[in-house]
Amino acid sequence: MRRDMGEHYQRLAGSYDDNWAYSPAFVEWMSAEIARSLSLRAGDRMADVGCGTGLFAKGIVAAVHPRQPVVCADPSAAMLEQLGESESLLPLPASAEDLAERHIALPFEQADAMWLKESVHHVRDPARTLAGLAGLLAPGGRLLVAMLPATIEYPLFAEALRRYEVLQPDPSRIVEHLGAAGLRSELTYVEHELRLDTERYLDMVRSRYMSVLSTFSEAEIEAGIAEIRSRFPGPEVVFPDRFAFVLGVREGSSAGGAR
């Protein structure tokens, strides 16, 4: 993981789902948007690459009812432990690079649908890794990169927003990478309004729910929280959560995705 994020996710794993338990509507919305964008069907062979705790894979299972387990790949053992026992989810200790470079194999020869939800910014060489993942797709297979845009309107402190813009890949570059990998690619945006109790949101910042926050010390985080309080003094923070959806499709038709 880029910037050696293993320790960050080891620490975050136990509280990650709690961060979003306050907004189940967001999890349901995002899971539905992923399923819609990928045109997921019950017969598809699916993989959630960089699944974290499987929060959105679980939502997709509830929406699509796949006939075989969704592969949940993540390099963090602590995150995968949060999957729990489920016949619908298959944990796979692997990074996107592991899969792309065939160091670790998927349990099926080809995938009908794969997605990376807010994990592509951890990939060291996006062009190479996305090309490798594209090579795992069946004819008609779909690969979705769901990511934050180059700029965001989050109620964060100024330095966190500045640092985010330095570190975040541009979605247009991801479109280029998928096209170079032989996929028909397109970029769309989806948006959901988030309403969170201010103190709850500040606890999320304190727990470093975004990976960019892991680049700040405890003192810097507390100073940042003071800045957020001064800018957002009310009991609730309301902001648009906008995502870039980069979809790549391999030409052809797939038998694996039969309804």
PDB file of C-alpha atoms in Angstrom:
ATOM      1  CA  MET A   1       0.000   0.000   0.000  1.00  0.00           C
ATOM      2  CA  ARG A   2       1.257   3.438  -0.900  1.00  0.00           C
ATOM      3  CA  ARG A   3       2.926   5.443   1.865  1.00  0.00           C
ATOM      4  CA  ASP A   4       3.149   2.256   3.963  1.00  0.00           C
ATOM      5  CA  MET A   5      -0.504   2.347   5.006  1.00  0.00           C
ATOM      6  CA  GLY A   6      -0.451  -1.089   6.647  1.00  0.00           C
ATOM      7  CA  GLU A   7      -0.088   0.282  10.166  1.00  0.00           C
ATOM      8  CA  HIS A   8      -2.821   2.850   9.524  1.00  0.00           C
ATOM      9  CA  TYR A   9      -5.363   0.204   8.541  1.00  0.00           C
ATOM     10  CA  GLN A  10      -4.244  -2.155  11.294  1.00  0.00           C
ATOM     11  CA  ARG A  11      -5.169   0.580  13.780  1.00  0.00           C
ATOM     12  CA  LEU A  12      -8.339   1.639  11.973  1.00  0.00           C
ATOM     13  CA  ALA A  13      -9.817  -1.817  11.339  1.00  0.00           C
ATOM     14  CA  GLY A  14     -11.736  -2.203  14.586  1.00  0.00           C
ATOM     15  CA  SER A  15     -13.521   1.144  14.284  1.00  0.00           C
ATOM     16  CA  TYR A  16     -13.849   1.477  10.505  1.00  0.00           C
ATOM     17  CA  ASP A  17     -17.431   0.217  10.258  1.00  0.00           C
ATOM     18  CA  ASP A  18     -18.411   2.258  13.320  1.00  0.00           C
ATOM     19  CA  ASN A  19     -17.436   5.400  11.419  1.00  0.00           C
ATOM     20  CA  TRP A  20     -20.125   4.715   8.836  1.00  0.00           C
ATOM     21  CA  ALA A  21     -22.686   2.997  11.096  1.00  0.00           C
ATOM     22  CA  TYR A  22     -23.976   6.507  11.754  1.00  0.00           C
ATOM     23  CA  SER A  23     -24.909   6.805   8.068  1.00  0.00           C
ATOM     24  CA  PRO A  24     -26.304   3.470   6.860  1.00  0.00           C
ATOM     25  CA  ALA A  25     -28.080   5.391   4.092  1.00  0.00           C
ATOM     26  CA  PHE A  26     -24.672   6.285   2.637  1.00  0.00           C
ATOM     27  CA  VAL A  27     -23.501   2.653   2.649  1.00  0.00           C
ATOM     28  CA  GLU A  28     -26.744   1.520   1.008  1.00  0.00           C
ATOM     29  CA  TRP A  29     -26.516   4.307  -1.587  1.00  0.00           C
ATOM     30  CA  MET A  30     -22.873   3.628  -2.464  1.00  0.00           C
ATOM     31  CA  SER A  31     -23.418  -0.131  -2.706  1.00  0.00           C
ATOM     32  CA  ALA A  32     -26.370   0.453  -5.024  1.00  0.00           C
ATOM     33  CA  GLU A  33     -24.360   2.875  -7.176  1.00  0.00           C
ATOM     34  CA  ILE A  34     -21.531   0.357  -7.555  1.00  0.00           C
ATOM     35  CA  ALA A  35     -24.000  -2.378  -8.469  1.00  0.00           C
ATOM     36  CA  ARG A  36     -25.772  -0.103 -10.964  1.00  0.00           C
ATOM     37  CA  SER A  37     -22.574   1.109 -12.625  1.00  0.00           C
ATOM     38  CA  LEU A  38     -21.248  -2.421 -13.027  1.00  0.00           C
ATOM     39  CA  SER A  39     -24.661  -3.806 -14.104  1.00  0.00           C
ATOM     40  CA  LEU A  40     -24.136  -6.563 -11.542  1.00  0.00           C
ATOM     41  CA  ARG A  41     -26.069  -9.795 -11.939  1.00  0.00           C
ATOM     42  CA  ALA A  42     -26.472 -12.738  -9.605  1.00  0.00           C
ATOM     43  CA  GLY A  43     -24.390 -14.997 -11.856  1.00  0.00           C
ATOM     44  CA  ASP A  44     -21.396 -12.667 -12.063  1.00  0.00           C
ATOM     45  CA  ARG A  45     -18.011 -13.665 -10.694  1.00  0.00           C
ATOM     46  CA  MET A  46     -17.202 -10.642  -8.542  1.00  0.00           C
ATOM     47  CA  ALA A  47     -14.166  -9.282  -6.729  1.00  0.00           C
ATOM     48  CA  ASP A  48     -13.929  -6.293  -4.391  1.00  0.00           C
ATOM     49  CA  VAL A  49     -10.269  -5.255  -4.623  1.00  0.00           C
ATOM     50  CA  GLY A  50      -9.161  -3.294  -1.572  1.00  0.00           C
ATOM     51  CA  CYS A  51     -12.353  -4.290   0.202  1.00  0.00           C
ATOM     52  CA  GLY A  52     -11.325  -3.122   3.677  1.00  0.00           C
ATOM     53  CA  THR A  53     -13.866  -4.529   6.116  1.00  0.00           C
ATOM     54  CA  GLY A  54     -16.204  -5.572   3.312  1.00  0.00           C
ATOM     55  CA  LEU A  55     -18.679  -2.846   4.201  1.00  0.00           C
ATOM     56  CA  PHE A  56     -19.741  -2.233   0.597  1.00  0.00           C
ATOM     57  CA  ALA A  57     -19.362  -5.861  -0.507  1.00  0.00           C
ATOM     58  CA  LYS A  58     -21.943  -6.713   2.139  1.00  0.00           C
ATOM     59  CA  GLY A  59     -24.244  -4.062   0.736  1.00  0.00           C
ATOM     60  CA  ILE A  60     -23.806  -5.432  -2.767  1.00  0.00           C
ATOM     61  CA  VAL A  61     -24.565  -8.971  -1.567  1.00  0.00           C
ATOM     62  CA  ALA A  62     -27.803  -7.687  -0.027  1.00  0.00           C
ATOM     63  CA  ALA A  63     -28.741  -5.906  -3.258  1.00  0.00           C
ATOM     64  CA  VAL A  64     -27.671  -8.469  -5.870  1.00  0.00           C
ATOM     65  CA  HIS A  65     -27.796 -11.857  -4.058  1.00  0.00           C
ATOM     66  CA  PRO A  66     -24.844 -13.358  -5.981  1.00  0.00           C
ATOM     67  CA  ARG A  67     -24.875 -17.103  -6.547  1.00  0.00           C
ATOM     68  CA  GLN A  68     -21.215 -17.457  -5.588  1.00  0.00           C
ATOM     69  CA  PRO A  69     -19.198 -15.642  -2.937  1.00  0.00           C
ATOM     70  CA  VAL A  70     -17.858 -12.175  -3.627  1.00  0.00           C
ATOM     71  CA  VAL A  71     -14.063 -12.276  -3.386  1.00  0.00           C
ATOM     72  CA  CYS A  72     -12.964  -9.694  -0.832  1.00  0.00           C
ATOM     73  CA  ALA A  73      -9.282  -8.942  -1.456  1.00  0.00           C
ATOM     74  CA  ASP A  74      -7.270  -6.746   0.894  1.00  0.00           C
ATOM     75  CA  PRO A  75      -3.648  -6.795   2.093  1.00  0.00           C
ATOM     76  CA  SER A  76      -4.679  -5.957   5.679  1.00  0.00           C
ATOM     77  CA  ALA A  77      -5.420  -9.046   7.764  1.00  0.00           C
ATOM     78  CA  ALA A  78      -6.958  -6.839  10.447  1.00  0.00           C
ATOM     79  CA  MET A  79      -9.445  -5.446   7.926  1.00  0.00           C
ATOM     80  CA  LEU A  80     -10.336  -8.887   6.566  1.00  0.00           C
ATOM     81  CA  GLU A  81     -10.993 -10.133  10.103  1.00  0.00           C
ATOM     82  CA  GLN A  82     -13.906  -7.698  10.248  1.00  0.00           C
ATOM     83  CA  LEU A  83     -15.707  -9.560   7.443  1.00  0.00           C
ATOM     84  CA  GLY A  84     -17.105 -12.036   9.944  1.00  0.00           C
ATOM     85  CA  GLU A  85     -18.484 -15.415   8.985  1.00  0.00           C
ATOM     86  CA  SER A  86     -20.445 -15.267   5.736  1.00  0.00           C
ATOM     87  CA  GLU A  87     -20.957 -17.776   2.954  1.00  0.00           C
ATOM     88  CA  SER A  88     -21.417 -14.825   0.586  1.00  0.00           C
ATOM     89  CA  LEU A  89     -17.963 -13.286   1.186  1.00  0.00           C
ATOM     90  CA  LEU A  90     -14.635 -14.964   0.469  1.00  0.00           C
ATOM     91  CA  PRO A  91     -11.648 -13.245   2.129  1.00  0.00           C
ATOM     92  CA  LEU A  92      -8.446 -13.142   0.120  1.00  0.00           C
ATOM     93  CA  PRO A  93      -5.278 -11.641   1.680  1.00  0.00           C
ATOM     94  CA  ALA A  94      -3.988  -9.834  -1.398  1.00  0.00           C
ATOM     95  CA  SER A  95      -3.305  -6.343  -2.674  1.00  0.00           C
ATOM     96  CA  ALA A  96      -4.317  -5.036  -6.085  1.00  0.00           C
ATOM     97  CA  GLU A  97      -0.690  -5.508  -7.150  1.00  0.00           C
ATOM     98  CA  ASP A  98      -0.697  -9.129  -5.939  1.00  0.00           C
ATOM     99  CA  LEU A  99      -3.667  -9.898  -8.168  1.00  0.00           C
ATOM    100  CA  ALA A 100      -2.513  -7.826 -11.129  1.00  0.00           C
ATOM    101  CA  GLU A 101       0.936  -9.413 -11.173  1.00  0.00           C
ATOM    102  CA  ARG A 102      -0.487 -12.919 -10.579  1.00  0.00           C
ATOM    103  CA  HIS A 103       1.350 -13.390  -7.292  1.00  0.00           C
ATOM    104  CA  ILE A 104      -1.979 -14.448  -5.790  1.00  0.00           C
ATOM    105  CA  ALA A 105      -4.777 -15.949  -7.870  1.00  0.00           C
ATOM    106  CA  LEU A 106      -8.484 -15.354  -7.804  1.00  0.00           C
ATOM    107  CA  PRO A 107     -10.588 -18.493  -7.161  1.00  0.00           C
ATOM    108  CA  PHE A 108     -11.920 -18.305 -10.733  1.00  0.00           C
ATOM    109  CA  GLU A 109     -10.085 -18.028 -14.042  1.00  0.00           C
ATOM    110  CA  GLN A 110     -11.757 -14.785 -15.104  1.00  0.00           C
ATOM    111  CA  ALA A 111     -13.888 -12.152 -13.392  1.00  0.00           C
ATOM    112  CA  ASP A 112     -17.097 -10.655 -14.711  1.00  0.00           C
ATOM    113  CA  ALA A 113     -16.993  -7.655 -12.382  1.00  0.00           C
ATOM    114  CA  MET A 114     -14.283  -6.091 -10.232  1.00  0.00           C
ATOM    115  CA  TRP A 115     -14.266  -2.836  -8.324  1.00  0.00           C
ATOM    116  CA  LEU A 116     -11.812  -0.719  -6.379  1.00  0.00           C
ATOM    117  CA  LYS A 117     -13.693   1.549  -3.977  1.00  0.00           C
ATOM    118  CA  GLU A 118     -11.401   4.373  -2.774  1.00  0.00           C
ATOM    119  CA  SER A 119      -8.285   2.226  -2.931  1.00  0.00           C
ATOM    120  CA  VAL A 120      -6.601   3.182  -6.212  1.00  0.00           C
ATOM    121  CA  HIS A 121      -4.666   5.997  -4.494  1.00  0.00           C
ATOM    122  CA  HIS A 122      -2.756   3.322  -2.557  1.00  0.00           C
ATOM    123  CA  VAL A 123      -1.495   1.698  -5.769  1.00  0.00           C
ATOM    124  CA  ARG A 124       2.137   2.534  -6.525  1.00  0.00           C
ATOM    125  CA  ASP A 125       1.900   2.146 -10.303  1.00  0.00           C
ATOM    126  CA  PRO A 126      -1.754   2.606 -11.340  1.00  0.00           C
ATOM    127  CA  ALA A 127      -1.159   2.115 -15.075  1.00  0.00           C
ATOM    128  CA  ARG A 128       0.582  -1.223 -14.595  1.00  0.00           C
ATOM    129  CA  THR A 129      -1.734  -2.484 -11.869  1.00  0.00           C
ATOM    130  CA  LEU A 130      -4.949  -1.555 -13.662  1.00  0.00           C
ATOM    131  CA  ALA A 131      -3.644  -3.185 -16.836  1.00  0.00           C
ATOM    132  CA  GLY A 132      -2.973  -6.356 -14.860  1.00  0.00           C
ATOM    133  CA  LEU A 133      -6.447  -6.313 -13.330  1.00  0.00           C
ATOM    134  CA  ALA A 134      -7.993  -5.669 -16.740  1.00  0.00           C
ATOM    135  CA  GLY A 135      -6.271  -8.813 -17.925  1.00  0.00           C
ATOM    136  CA  LEU A 136      -8.268 -10.814 -15.368  1.00  0.00           C
ATOM    137  CA  LEU A 137     -11.597  -9.823 -16.900  1.00  0.00           C
ATOM    138  CA  ALA A 138     -13.722 -12.181 -18.961  1.00  0.00           C
ATOM    139  CA  PRO A 139     -15.094 -10.953 -22.316  1.00  0.00           C
ATOM    140  CA  GLY A 140     -17.760  -8.434 -21.373  1.00  0.00           C
ATOM    141  CA  GLY A 141     -16.170  -8.039 -17.943  1.00  0.00           C
ATOM    142  CA  ARG A 142     -16.318  -4.715 -16.117  1.00  0.00           C
ATOM    143  CA  LEU A 143     -13.785  -2.962 -13.910  1.00  0.00           C
ATOM    144  CA  LEU A 144     -14.909   0.017 -11.818  1.00  0.00           C
ATOM    145  CA  VAL A 145     -12.615   2.455 -10.057  1.00  0.00           C
ATOM    146  CA  ALA A 146     -14.713   4.437  -7.566  1.00  0.00           C
ATOM    147  CA  MET A 147     -12.650   7.301  -6.209  1.00  0.00           C
ATOM    148  CA  LEU A 148     -12.870  10.780  -4.805  1.00  0.00           C
ATOM    149  CA  PRO A 149     -12.344  13.576  -7.344  1.00  0.00           C
ATOM    150  CA  ALA A 150      -9.224  15.705  -7.539  1.00  0.00           C
ATOM    151  CA  THR A 151     -10.773  18.274  -5.168  1.00  0.00           C
ATOM    152  CA  ILE A 152     -13.338  17.759  -2.403  1.00  0.00           C
ATOM    153  CA  GLU A 153     -15.672  19.926  -0.322  1.00  0.00           C
ATOM    154  CA  TYR A 154     -15.234  18.056   2.955  1.00  0.00           C
ATOM    155  CA  PRO A 155     -15.326  19.948   6.284  1.00  0.00           C
ATOM    156  CA  LEU A 156     -11.648  19.290   6.902  1.00  0.00           C
ATOM    157  CA  PHE A 157      -8.916  21.672   8.008  1.00  0.00           C
ATOM    158  CA  ALA A 158      -7.073  23.600   5.293  1.00  0.00           C
ATOM    159  CA  GLU A 159      -3.801  21.672   5.384  1.00  0.00           C
ATOM    160  CA  ALA A 160      -5.612  18.326   5.117  1.00  0.00           C
ATOM    161  CA  LEU A 161      -7.443  19.547   2.011  1.00  0.00           C
ATOM    162  CA  ARG A 162      -4.202  20.846   0.511  1.00  0.00           C
ATOM    163  CA  ARG A 163      -2.359  17.611   1.204  1.00  0.00           C
ATOM    164  CA  TYR A 164      -5.254  15.589  -0.170  1.00  0.00           C
ATOM    165  CA  GLU A 165      -5.052  17.442  -3.492  1.00  0.00           C
ATOM    166  CA  VAL A 166      -1.323  16.685  -3.710  1.00  0.00           C
ATOM    167  CA  LEU A 167      -1.789  12.963  -3.092  1.00  0.00           C
ATOM    168  CA  GLN A 168      -5.058  12.194  -4.911  1.00  0.00           C
ATOM    169  CA  PRO A 169      -4.797  10.804  -8.467  1.00  0.00           C
ATOM    170  CA  ASP A 170      -6.755  12.605 -11.179  1.00  0.00           C
ATOM    171  CA  PRO A 171      -9.716  10.488 -12.407  1.00  0.00           C
ATOM    172  CA  SER A 172      -8.960  11.478 -16.001  1.00  0.00           C
ATOM    173  CA  ARG A 173      -5.638   9.664 -15.704  1.00  0.00           C
ATOM    174  CA  ILE A 174      -7.458   6.527 -14.564  1.00  0.00           C
ATOM    175  CA  VAL A 175      -9.634   6.753 -17.686  1.00  0.00           C
ATOM    176  CA  GLU A 176      -6.444   6.855 -19.756  1.00  0.00           C
ATOM    177  CA  HIS A 177      -4.960   3.876 -17.914  1.00  0.00           C
ATOM    178  CA  LEU A 178      -8.048   1.715 -18.500  1.00  0.00           C
ATOM    179  CA  GLY A 179      -8.150   2.725 -22.152  1.00  0.00           C
ATOM    180  CA  ALA A 180      -4.485   1.817 -22.550  1.00  0.00           C
ATOM    181  CA  ALA A 181      -5.288  -1.551 -20.962  1.00  0.00           C
ATOM    182  CA  GLY A 182      -7.696  -2.266 -23.819  1.00  0.00           C
ATOM    183  CA  LEU A 183     -10.938  -1.426 -22.050  1.00  0.00           C
ATOM    184  CA  ARG A 184     -13.698   0.863 -23.260  1.00  0.00           C
ATOM    185  CA  SER A 185     -13.621   3.440 -20.498  1.00  0.00           C
ATOM    186  CA  GLU A 186     -15.814   6.305 -19.323  1.00  0.00           C
ATOM    187  CA  LEU A 187     -15.956   8.753 -16.447  1.00  0.00           C
ATOM    188  CA  THR A 188     -19.121   9.740 -14.598  1.00  0.00           C
ATOM    189  CA  TYR A 189     -19.811  11.393 -11.253  1.00  0.00           C
ATOM    190  CA  VAL A 190     -22.261  10.506  -8.517  1.00  0.00           C
ATOM    191  CA  GLU A 191     -23.086  12.560  -5.444  1.00  0.00           C
ATOM    192  CA  HIS A 192     -24.738  11.990  -2.070  1.00  0.00           C
ATOM    193  CA  GLU A 193     -25.428  14.575   0.625  1.00  0.00           C
ATOM    194  CA  LEU A 194     -23.974  13.623   3.982  1.00  0.00           C
ATOM    195  CA  ARG A 195     -25.406  14.924   7.246  1.00  0.00           C
ATOM    196  CA  LEU A 196     -23.375  14.008  10.299  1.00  0.00           C
ATOM    197  CA  ASP A 197     -23.453  15.107  13.898  1.00  0.00           C
ATOM    198  CA  THR A 198     -20.495  17.459  14.262  1.00  0.00           C
ATOM    199  CA  GLU A 199     -19.002  15.701  17.278  1.00  0.00           C
ATOM    200  CA  ARG A 200     -19.403  12.342  15.556  1.00  0.00           C
ATOM    201  CA  TYR A 201     -17.638  13.685  12.482  1.00  0.00           C
ATOM    202  CA  LEU A 202     -14.810  15.102  14.570  1.00  0.00           C
ATOM    203  CA  ASP A 203     -14.381  11.670  16.155  1.00  0.00           C
ATOM    204  CA  MET A 204     -14.051  10.257  12.627  1.00  0.00           C
ATOM    205  CA  VAL A 205     -11.346  12.812  11.872  1.00  0.00           C
ATOM    206  CA  ARG A 206      -9.627  11.957  15.147  1.00  0.00           C
ATOM    207  CA  SER A 207      -9.684   8.254  14.205  1.00  0.00           C
ATOM    208  CA  ARG A 208      -8.235   9.236  10.787  1.00  0.00           C
ATOM    209  CA  TYR A 209     -11.083   7.780   8.738  1.00  0.00           C
ATOM    210  CA  MET A 210      -9.428   9.142   5.580  1.00  0.00           C
ATOM    211  CA  SER A 211      -5.950   7.863   4.784  1.00  0.00           C
ATOM    212  CA  VAL A 212      -4.622  11.394   4.199  1.00  0.00           C
ATOM    213  CA  LEU A 213      -5.258  12.093   7.893  1.00  0.00           C
ATOM    214  CA  SER A 214      -2.728   9.400   8.803  1.00  0.00           C
ATOM    215  CA  THR A 215      -0.011  11.775   7.577  1.00  0.00           C
ATOM    216  CA  PHE A 216      -0.666  14.143  10.517  1.00  0.00           C
ATOM    217  CA  SER A 217       0.582  13.876  14.100  1.00  0.00           C
ATOM    218  CA  GLU A 218      -1.755  13.783  17.102  1.00  0.00           C
ATOM    219  CA  ALA A 219      -1.040  17.445  17.814  1.00  0.00           C
ATOM    220  CA  GLU A 220      -1.721  18.408  14.202  1.00  0.00           C
ATOM    221  CA  ILE A 221      -4.995  16.493  14.204  1.00  0.00           C
ATOM    222  CA  GLU A 222      -6.157  18.247  17.371  1.00  0.00           C
ATOM    223  CA  ALA A 223      -5.202  21.628  15.929  1.00  0.00           C
ATOM    224  CA  GLY A 224      -7.075  20.698  12.774  1.00  0.00           C
ATOM    225  CA  ILE A 225     -10.150  19.736  14.786  1.00  0.00           C
ATOM    226  CA  ALA A 226     -10.065  23.139  16.493  1.00  0.00           C
ATOM    227  CA  GLU A 227      -9.982  24.735  13.040  1.00  0.00           C
ATOM    228  CA  ILE A 228     -12.952  22.646  11.903  1.00  0.00           C
ATOM    229  CA  ARG A 229     -14.925  23.633  15.013  1.00  0.00           C
ATOM    230  CA  SER A 230     -14.351  27.326  14.259  1.00  0.00           C
ATOM    231  CA  ARG A 231     -15.458  26.936  10.633  1.00  0.00           C
ATOM    232  CA  PHE A 232     -18.424  24.643  11.348  1.00  0.00           C
ATOM    233  CA  PRO A 233     -19.819  25.717  14.739  1.00  0.00           C
ATOM    234  CA  GLY A 234     -23.251  24.110  14.364  1.00  0.00           C
ATOM    235  CA  PRO A 235     -24.449  20.729  15.723  1.00  0.00           C
ATOM    236  CA  GLU A 236     -24.288  19.143  12.272  1.00  0.00           C
ATOM    237  CA  VAL A 237     -21.990  19.160   9.265  1.00  0.00           C
ATOM    238  CA  VAL A 238     -23.624  18.907   5.852  1.00  0.00           C
ATOM    239  CA  PHE A 239     -21.546  18.421   2.726  1.00  0.00           C
ATOM    240  CA  PRO A 240     -21.671  16.782  -0.721  1.00  0.00           C
ATOM    241  CA  ASP A 241     -19.846  13.469  -0.988  1.00  0.00           C
ATOM    242  CA  ARG A 242     -18.982  13.359  -4.683  1.00  0.00           C
ATOM    243  CA  PHE A 243     -17.313  10.402  -6.350  1.00  0.00           C
ATOM    244  CA  ALA A 244     -15.720   9.796  -9.713  1.00  0.00           C
ATOM    245  CA  PHE A 245     -16.746   6.470 -11.232  1.00  0.00           C
ATOM    246  CA  VAL A 246     -14.314   5.274 -13.884  1.00  0.00           C
ATOM    247  CA  LEU A 247     -15.737   2.240 -15.645  1.00  0.00           C
ATOM    248  CA  GLY A 248     -13.776   0.019 -18.006  1.00  0.00           C
ATOM    249  CA  VAL A 249     -15.452  -2.687 -20.082  1.00  0.00           C
ATOM    250  CA  ARG A 250     -13.767  -5.481 -22.016  1.00  0.00           C
ATOM    251  CA  GLU A 251     -15.368  -5.973 -25.396  1.00  0.00           C
ATOM    252  CA  GLY A 252     -17.222  -9.240 -25.985  1.00  0.00           C
ATOM    253  CA  SER A 253     -19.889 -11.183 -24.172  1.00  0.00           C
ATOM    254  CA  SER A 254     -19.524 -13.275 -21.045  1.00  0.00           C
ATOM    255  CA  ALA A 255     -21.202 -16.567 -20.228  1.00  0.00           C
ATOM    256  CA  GLY A 256     -20.236 -16.143 -16.588  1.00  0.00           C
ATOM    257  CA  GLY A 257     -22.665 -13.261 -16.091  1.00  0.00           C
ATOM    258  CA  ALA A 258     -25.836 -15.115 -17.075  1.00  0.00           C
ATOM    259  CA  ARG A 259     -28.889 -14.167 -15.080  1.00  0.00           C
TER     260      ARG A 259
END
